[in-house]
Short mmCIF file of C-alpha atoms (C1' of nucleotides) in Angstrom, two decimals:
data_model
loop_
_atom_site.label_atom_id
_atom_site.label_comp_id
_atom_site.label_asym_id
_atom_site.label_seq_id
_atom_site.Cartn_x
_atom_site.Cartn_y
_atom_site.Cartn_z
CA MET A 238 25.82 -40.72 90.20
CA LYS A 239 27.48 -43.38 92.46
CA THR A 240 26.09 -46.74 92.27
CA THR A 241 26.67 -49.15 95.13
CA ARG A 242 27.91 -52.51 94.59
CA ASN A 243 27.49 -55.82 96.36
CA THR A 244 30.77 -57.44 97.19
CA THR A 245 31.76 -60.50 99.29
CA ALA A 246 32.99 -58.39 102.11
CA LYS A 247 30.00 -56.22 102.12
CA THR A 248 27.59 -59.26 102.22
CA ALA A 249 29.63 -60.79 104.97
CA VAL A 250 29.60 -57.57 107.13
CA THR A 251 25.79 -57.25 106.54
CA GLU A 252 25.30 -60.86 107.47
CA ILE A 253 27.25 -60.50 110.78
CA LEU A 254 25.25 -57.59 111.71
CA SER A 255 21.94 -59.13 110.84
CA LYS A 256 22.56 -62.09 112.97
CA SER A 257 23.93 -60.10 115.87
CA LYS A 258 21.50 -59.30 118.68
CA THR A 259 23.74 -56.54 119.89
CA ALA A 260 25.52 -53.59 118.21
CA LEU A 261 29.18 -54.47 117.23
CA SER A 262 32.31 -52.36 117.03
CA HIS A 263 34.62 -52.11 114.10
CA SER A 264 37.09 -54.33 115.64
CA GLU A 265 34.45 -56.98 116.68
CA ILE A 266 33.37 -57.23 113.07
CA TYR A 267 36.72 -57.29 111.80
CA LYS A 268 37.61 -60.32 113.97
CA LEU A 269 34.36 -62.01 112.88
CA THR A 270 35.32 -61.74 109.19
CA ALA A 271 38.39 -63.64 109.93
CA ASP A 272 40.95 -62.19 107.34
CA LEU A 273 38.38 -62.04 104.61
CA CYS A 274 39.42 -58.45 103.94
CA ASN A 275 41.52 -55.61 105.11
CA ARG A 276 40.77 -53.57 108.20
CA VAL A 277 40.28 -50.40 106.18
CA THR A 278 37.79 -52.08 103.97
CA ILE A 279 35.55 -52.78 106.87
CA TYR A 280 35.71 -49.16 107.89
CA ARG A 281 34.59 -48.31 104.30
CA ILE A 282 31.92 -50.88 104.13
CA LEU A 283 30.47 -49.65 107.43
CA ASP A 284 30.46 -46.05 106.12
CA ARG A 285 28.53 -47.14 102.90
CA LEU A 286 26.06 -49.16 104.92
CA VAL A 287 25.38 -46.18 107.31
CA ASN A 288 25.00 -43.89 104.36
CA ASP A 289 22.53 -46.33 102.64
CA ASP A 290 20.62 -46.34 105.99
CA ILE A 291 21.07 -50.14 106.26
CA VAL A 292 23.05 -49.98 109.32
CA HIS A 293 23.11 -47.37 112.02
CA LYS A 294 25.87 -45.93 114.01
CA ILE A 295 25.52 -45.95 117.82
CA VAL A 296 28.03 -44.29 120.26
CA ASP A 297 28.04 -45.15 123.87
CA LEU A 298 28.78 -42.92 126.85
CA ASP A 299 32.58 -43.90 126.66
CA GLY A 300 32.72 -42.78 123.07
CA THR A 301 32.91 -46.26 121.76
CA VAL A 302 31.36 -46.45 118.28
CA LYS A 303 29.19 -49.51 117.41
CA TYR A 304 27.00 -50.53 114.46
CA ALA A 305 23.70 -52.29 114.29
CA LYS A 306 21.42 -53.45 111.42
CA CYS A 307 18.09 -51.50 111.36
CA HIS A 308 15.07 -53.64 111.62
CA HIS A 309 12.60 -51.30 110.25
CA SER A 310 9.64 -52.38 108.07
CA HIS A 311 10.57 -49.55 105.80
CA PRO A 312 13.69 -47.27 105.67
CA VAL A 313 13.65 -44.30 107.89
CA THR A 314 16.14 -41.58 108.01
CA ILE A 315 16.03 -40.75 111.76
CA HIS A 316 16.63 -43.53 114.11
CA ASN A 317 14.94 -42.08 117.11
CA HIS A 318 14.63 -45.29 119.20
CA ALA A 319 16.72 -45.77 122.25
CA HIS A 320 19.58 -47.84 122.77
CA PHE A 321 20.97 -49.43 125.93
CA SER A 322 24.57 -49.60 126.90
CA CYS A 323 25.44 -51.96 129.67
CA GLU A 324 28.10 -50.62 132.04
CA ASN A 325 29.09 -54.14 133.14
CA CYS A 326 29.29 -56.38 129.88
CA HIS A 327 29.52 -53.31 127.57
CA GLU A 328 26.80 -54.70 125.20
CA ILE A 329 24.62 -52.21 123.32
CA THR A 330 21.20 -53.34 122.46
CA CYS A 331 18.44 -51.60 120.52
CA LEU A 332 15.33 -50.84 122.43
CA GLU A 333 13.14 -50.39 119.33
CA SER A 334 9.97 -49.63 121.34
CA VAL A 335 11.45 -47.00 123.61
CA LYS A 336 11.07 -43.63 121.89
CA PRO A 337 11.70 -40.35 123.55
CA SER A 338 9.25 -37.64 123.39
CA TYR A 339 10.55 -34.06 123.66
CA ILE A 340 9.92 -30.50 122.57
CA ILE A 341 12.06 -29.61 119.62
CA PRO A 342 13.70 -26.12 120.08
CA HIS A 343 12.21 -24.12 117.13
CA ASN A 344 15.48 -22.49 116.11
CA TYR A 345 17.39 -25.76 115.72
CA LYS A 346 17.02 -28.16 112.61
CA VAL A 347 17.19 -31.67 113.89
CA THR A 348 18.17 -34.23 111.51
CA ASP A 349 19.48 -37.09 113.72
CA ILE A 350 18.91 -38.27 117.16
CA ASN A 351 21.05 -40.29 119.61
CA PHE A 352 19.27 -41.52 122.79
CA THR A 353 21.22 -43.94 124.86
CA LEU A 354 20.34 -45.19 128.20
CA SER A 355 23.10 -46.62 130.18
CA GLY A 356 23.26 -48.86 133.25
CA LEU A 357 22.74 -52.60 133.89
CA CYS A 358 21.16 -54.86 131.32
CA PRO A 359 18.74 -57.66 132.39
CA ASN A 360 21.46 -60.16 132.18
CA CYS A 361 23.99 -58.44 134.45
CA LEU A 362 21.18 -57.28 136.84
CA ASN A 363 20.26 -60.95 137.41
CA SER A 364 23.81 -62.01 138.00
CA ASN A 365 23.74 -59.41 140.82
CA ILE A 366 27.30 -57.79 140.37
CA MET B 269 39.68 -42.31 151.59
CA LYS B 270 40.75 -40.16 148.65
CA THR B 271 40.63 -36.46 149.10
CA THR B 272 40.65 -34.22 146.09
CA ARG B 273 43.06 -31.44 145.87
CA ASN B 274 42.72 -28.02 144.03
CA THR B 275 45.67 -27.46 141.82
CA THR B 276 46.64 -24.70 139.31
CA ALA B 277 45.90 -26.88 136.44
CA LYS B 278 42.57 -28.14 137.80
CA THR B 279 41.47 -24.63 138.46
CA ALA B 280 42.47 -23.47 134.98
CA VAL B 281 40.57 -26.34 133.34
CA THR B 282 37.50 -25.53 135.51
CA GLU B 283 37.71 -21.94 134.56
CA ILE B 284 38.00 -22.72 130.82
CA LEU B 285 34.74 -24.86 130.95
CA SER B 286 32.90 -22.25 133.07
CA LYS B 287 33.48 -19.53 130.57
CA SER B 288 32.78 -21.59 127.50
CA LYS B 289 29.26 -21.62 126.11
CA THR B 290 29.95 -24.76 124.28
CA ALA B 291 31.29 -28.16 125.23
CA LEU B 292 34.95 -28.56 124.62
CA SER B 293 37.05 -31.60 123.62
CA HIS B 294 40.26 -32.59 125.47
CA SER B 295 42.36 -31.11 122.65
CA GLU B 296 40.58 -27.95 122.61
CA ILE B 297 40.91 -27.57 126.38
CA TYR B 298 44.75 -28.46 126.06
CA LYS B 299 45.23 -25.82 123.57
CA LEU B 300 43.48 -23.25 125.53
CA THR B 301 45.65 -24.05 128.70
CA ALA B 302 48.70 -23.09 126.51
CA ASP B 303 51.52 -25.33 127.89
CA LEU B 304 50.41 -25.01 131.42
CA CYS B 305 50.53 -28.63 132.06
CA ASN B 306 51.07 -31.94 130.18
CA ARG B 307 48.52 -33.44 127.82
CA VAL B 308 48.14 -36.52 130.23
CA THR B 309 47.23 -34.15 133.20
CA ILE B 310 44.25 -32.73 131.34
CA TYR B 311 42.89 -36.33 130.81
CA ARG B 312 43.27 -36.98 134.50
CA ILE B 313 41.77 -33.68 135.59
CA LEU B 314 38.74 -34.21 133.32
CA ASP B 315 38.28 -37.68 134.75
CA ARG B 316 38.26 -36.23 138.36
CA LEU B 317 35.92 -33.44 137.44
CA VAL B 318 33.47 -35.96 135.99
CA ASN B 319 33.70 -38.12 138.90
CA ASP B 320 32.97 -35.24 141.21
CA ASP B 321 29.97 -34.31 138.96
CA ILE B 322 31.49 -30.85 138.44
CA VAL B 323 31.84 -31.48 134.74
CA HIS B 324 29.85 -33.82 132.42
CA LYS B 325 30.98 -35.84 129.43
CA ILE B 326 29.08 -35.70 126.24
CA VAL B 327 29.62 -37.86 123.09
CA ASP B 328 28.33 -36.60 119.79
CA LEU B 329 27.17 -38.80 116.90
CA ASP B 330 30.80 -39.21 115.48
CA GLY B 331 32.11 -40.45 118.71
CA THR B 332 33.76 -37.20 119.58
CA VAL B 333 34.05 -36.83 123.35
CA LYS B 334 33.45 -33.22 124.79
CA TYR B 335 33.09 -31.87 128.18
CA ALA B 336 30.80 -29.22 129.71
CA LYS B 337 30.38 -27.75 133.18
CA CYS B 338 27.18 -28.41 134.76
CA HIS B 339 25.00 -25.41 135.70
CA HIS B 340 22.61 -27.21 138.00
CA SER B 341 21.49 -25.25 141.03
CA HIS B 342 22.28 -28.44 143.11
CA PRO B 343 24.31 -31.45 142.08
CA VAL B 344 22.43 -34.21 140.21
CA THR B 345 23.98 -37.72 139.16
CA ILE B 346 21.97 -38.02 136.00
CA HIS B 347 22.32 -35.46 133.41
CA ASN B 348 19.16 -36.12 131.55
CA HIS B 349 18.89 -32.97 129.54
CA ALA B 350 19.57 -32.86 125.82
CA HIS B 351 22.56 -31.73 123.87
CA PHE B 352 22.71 -30.38 120.57
CA SER B 353 25.51 -31.28 118.17
CA CYS B 354 25.83 -29.18 115.02
CA GLU B 355 26.86 -30.93 111.78
CA ASN B 356 28.31 -27.90 110.37
CA CYS B 357 30.32 -25.97 112.99
CA HIS B 358 30.66 -29.09 115.20
CA GLU B 359 29.80 -27.18 118.40
CA ILE B 360 27.98 -29.00 121.20
CA THR B 361 25.66 -27.00 123.31
CA CYS B 362 23.62 -27.94 126.35
CA LEU B 363 19.94 -27.60 126.01
CA GLU B 364 19.15 -27.53 129.63
CA SER B 365 15.46 -27.18 129.13
CA VAL B 366 14.99 -29.88 126.79
CA LYS B 367 14.38 -33.19 128.65
CA PRO B 368 13.13 -36.33 127.03
CA SER B 369 10.37 -38.25 128.54
CA TYR B 370 10.22 -41.99 127.88
CA ILE B 371 9.05 -45.22 129.35
CA ILE B 372 11.97 -47.12 131.18
CA PRO B 373 11.99 -50.77 130.48
CA HIS B 374 11.29 -52.44 133.81
CA ASN B 375 14.12 -55.09 133.54
CA TYR B 376 16.90 -52.61 132.90
CA LYS B 377 18.56 -50.42 135.49
CA VAL B 378 19.14 -46.93 134.15
CA THR B 379 21.94 -44.92 135.76
CA ASP B 380 22.83 -42.52 133.03
CA ILE B 381 21.35 -40.90 129.90
CA ASN B 382 22.81 -39.61 126.79
CA PHE B 383 20.24 -37.60 124.70
CA THR B 384 21.91 -35.87 121.76
CA LEU B 385 20.18 -34.01 118.98
CA SER B 386 22.05 -33.50 115.83
CA GLY B 387 21.47 -31.07 112.81
CA LEU B 388 22.06 -27.41 112.41
CA CYS B 389 22.30 -24.89 115.15
CA PRO B 390 20.70 -21.51 114.91
CA ASN B 391 23.92 -19.85 113.71
CA CYS B 392 24.50 -22.22 110.93
CA LEU B 393 20.86 -22.29 109.99
CA ASN B 394 20.86 -18.42 109.52
CA SER B 395 23.97 -18.48 107.32
CA ASN B 396 22.03 -20.98 105.06
CA ILE B 397 24.75 -23.46 104.29
"C1'" DA C 724 32.73 -61.81 74.18
"C1'" DT C 725 35.44 -57.83 74.74
"C1'" DA C 726 36.53 -53.42 76.17
"C1'" DA C 727 35.83 -49.40 78.87
"C1'" DG C 728 34.54 -47.16 83.03
"C1'" DT C 729 34.48 -46.97 87.76
"C1'" DA C 730 33.29 -48.83 92.61
"C1'" DT C 731 35.88 -51.30 95.69
"C1'" DC C 732 40.12 -53.12 97.75
"C1'" DG C 733 44.79 -53.77 99.78
"C1'" DC C 734 48.69 -51.72 101.46
"C1'" DA C 735 51.44 -48.48 103.92
"C1'" DA C 736 51.92 -44.59 106.27
"C1'" DC C 737 49.96 -41.32 109.01
"C1'" DT C 738 47.14 -38.69 112.74
"C1'" DA C 739 44.37 -38.41 116.68
"C1'" DT C 740 42.94 -40.17 120.94
"C1'" DG C 741 43.43 -42.33 125.20
"C1'" DT C 742 46.25 -45.21 128.74
"C1'" DT C 743 49.80 -46.93 132.02
"C1'" DG C 744 53.88 -47.24 135.08
"C1'" DC C 745 56.95 -44.76 137.69
"C1'" DA C 746 59.73 -41.26 139.72
"C1'" DA C 747 59.41 -36.32 140.92
"C1'" DT C 748 56.61 -32.63 142.66
"C1'" DA C 749 53.42 -30.11 145.43
"C1'" DA C 750 49.00 -29.53 148.12
"C1'" DT C 751 47.10 -30.47 152.59
"C1'" DA C 752 46.81 -31.99 157.73
"C1'" DT C 753 49.15 -32.38 161.90
"C1'" DA D 169 58.06 -27.41 159.51
"C1'" DT D 170 57.28 -32.06 158.42
"C1'" DA D 171 54.88 -36.16 156.89
"C1'" DT D 172 51.51 -37.94 153.89
"C1'" DT D 173 49.73 -38.69 149.68
"C1'" DA D 174 47.27 -36.66 145.63
"C1'" DT D 175 48.89 -34.96 141.56
"C1'" DT D 176 52.01 -34.19 137.72
"C1'" DG D 177 55.63 -35.04 133.77
"C1'" DC D 178 57.54 -38.08 130.85
"C1'" DA D 179 58.04 -41.76 127.91
"C1'" DA D 180 56.11 -45.54 125.93
"C1'" DC D 181 52.36 -47.95 124.46
"C1'" DA D 182 47.59 -49.13 122.45
"C1'" DT D 183 43.59 -48.32 119.88
"C1'" DA D 184 40.81 -45.97 116.43
"C1'" DG D 185 40.11 -43.88 112.27
"C1'" DT D 186 41.93 -41.53 107.86
"C1'" DT D 187 44.12 -40.90 103.34
"C1'" DG D 188 46.47 -41.61 98.85
"C1'" DC D 189 47.34 -44.53 95.19
"C1'" DG D 190 48.03 -48.40 92.29
"C1'" DA D 191 45.61 -52.93 91.65
"C1'" DT D 192 41.48 -55.55 91.32
"C1'" DA D 193 36.86 -56.84 90.05
"C1'" DC D 194 32.08 -55.63 88.93
"C1'" DT D 195 28.97 -53.34 85.52
"C1'" DT D 196 27.66 -51.66 81.36
"C1'" DA D 197 27.95 -50.70 76.53
"C1'" DT D 198 29.50 -52.16 72.12
#
DNA sequence: ATAAGTATCGCAACTATGTTGCAATAATAT
DNA sequence: ATATTATTGCAACATAGTTGCGATACTTAT
């Protein structure tokens, strides 16, 4: 059985995601680590964090992949809350309180959900673009 | 004002998407056109079809971008129905009847929605993987 | 404390995906 | 038929993500 280890790089990535109010892409995280480790290492760390349900992966409407730390009181396997993707500033934020309700098709087995709302976030809406 | 033209390549792409029961990626569409036109042309055709709301763009949980023809009786700007992305066969199908209900956060302006369910589709569920 | 086992890392090379500028081509309106 | 201009092909580029492998470093057992 694979045991997971805590390394300097993994701790740094977790820290970065904990502190960030918005979801971050691989390249954003890589820049923030400032040459602490290799580009590939960040990919592998993110994979592990996602597998361990410490971080979740969000994809916006353009196909941009971002990562955010979960703020659940206890670990959950399905992250069924909404995310908001701003078309102007391209920030992705978790809307923990917004949960979709829907009728599950009986012949499908649902194990994961991606619910992303897109448009203008409060910041960009105020600075009337 | 830009007028849109009907070309051989555009017609072919539209045909392919019309006939397909599942959403297709750029490379899948490119292969199906069989050297009818350049790779870049397919990208540009897909962009135009999306802009004209003839085709909609779907992103699955891995970040894979796919395209599907809309089967609306009349054109709509927000495609708020669900899509199902199978983790086994990687097919994406539209679940036209599954629409999420949710509470829109008042300070956000929502212009687009992506609601993707992921797991096992009926086919893969039956062949119990 | 030392050695063995193994998760993690760095590096290099590779694949896939998507974009841009520009000249050539072809669809459309007159 | 001709002029206009949307569309295309090509080449070159940019970005994202993956893989194999030898080196490193953390963990556990002795």
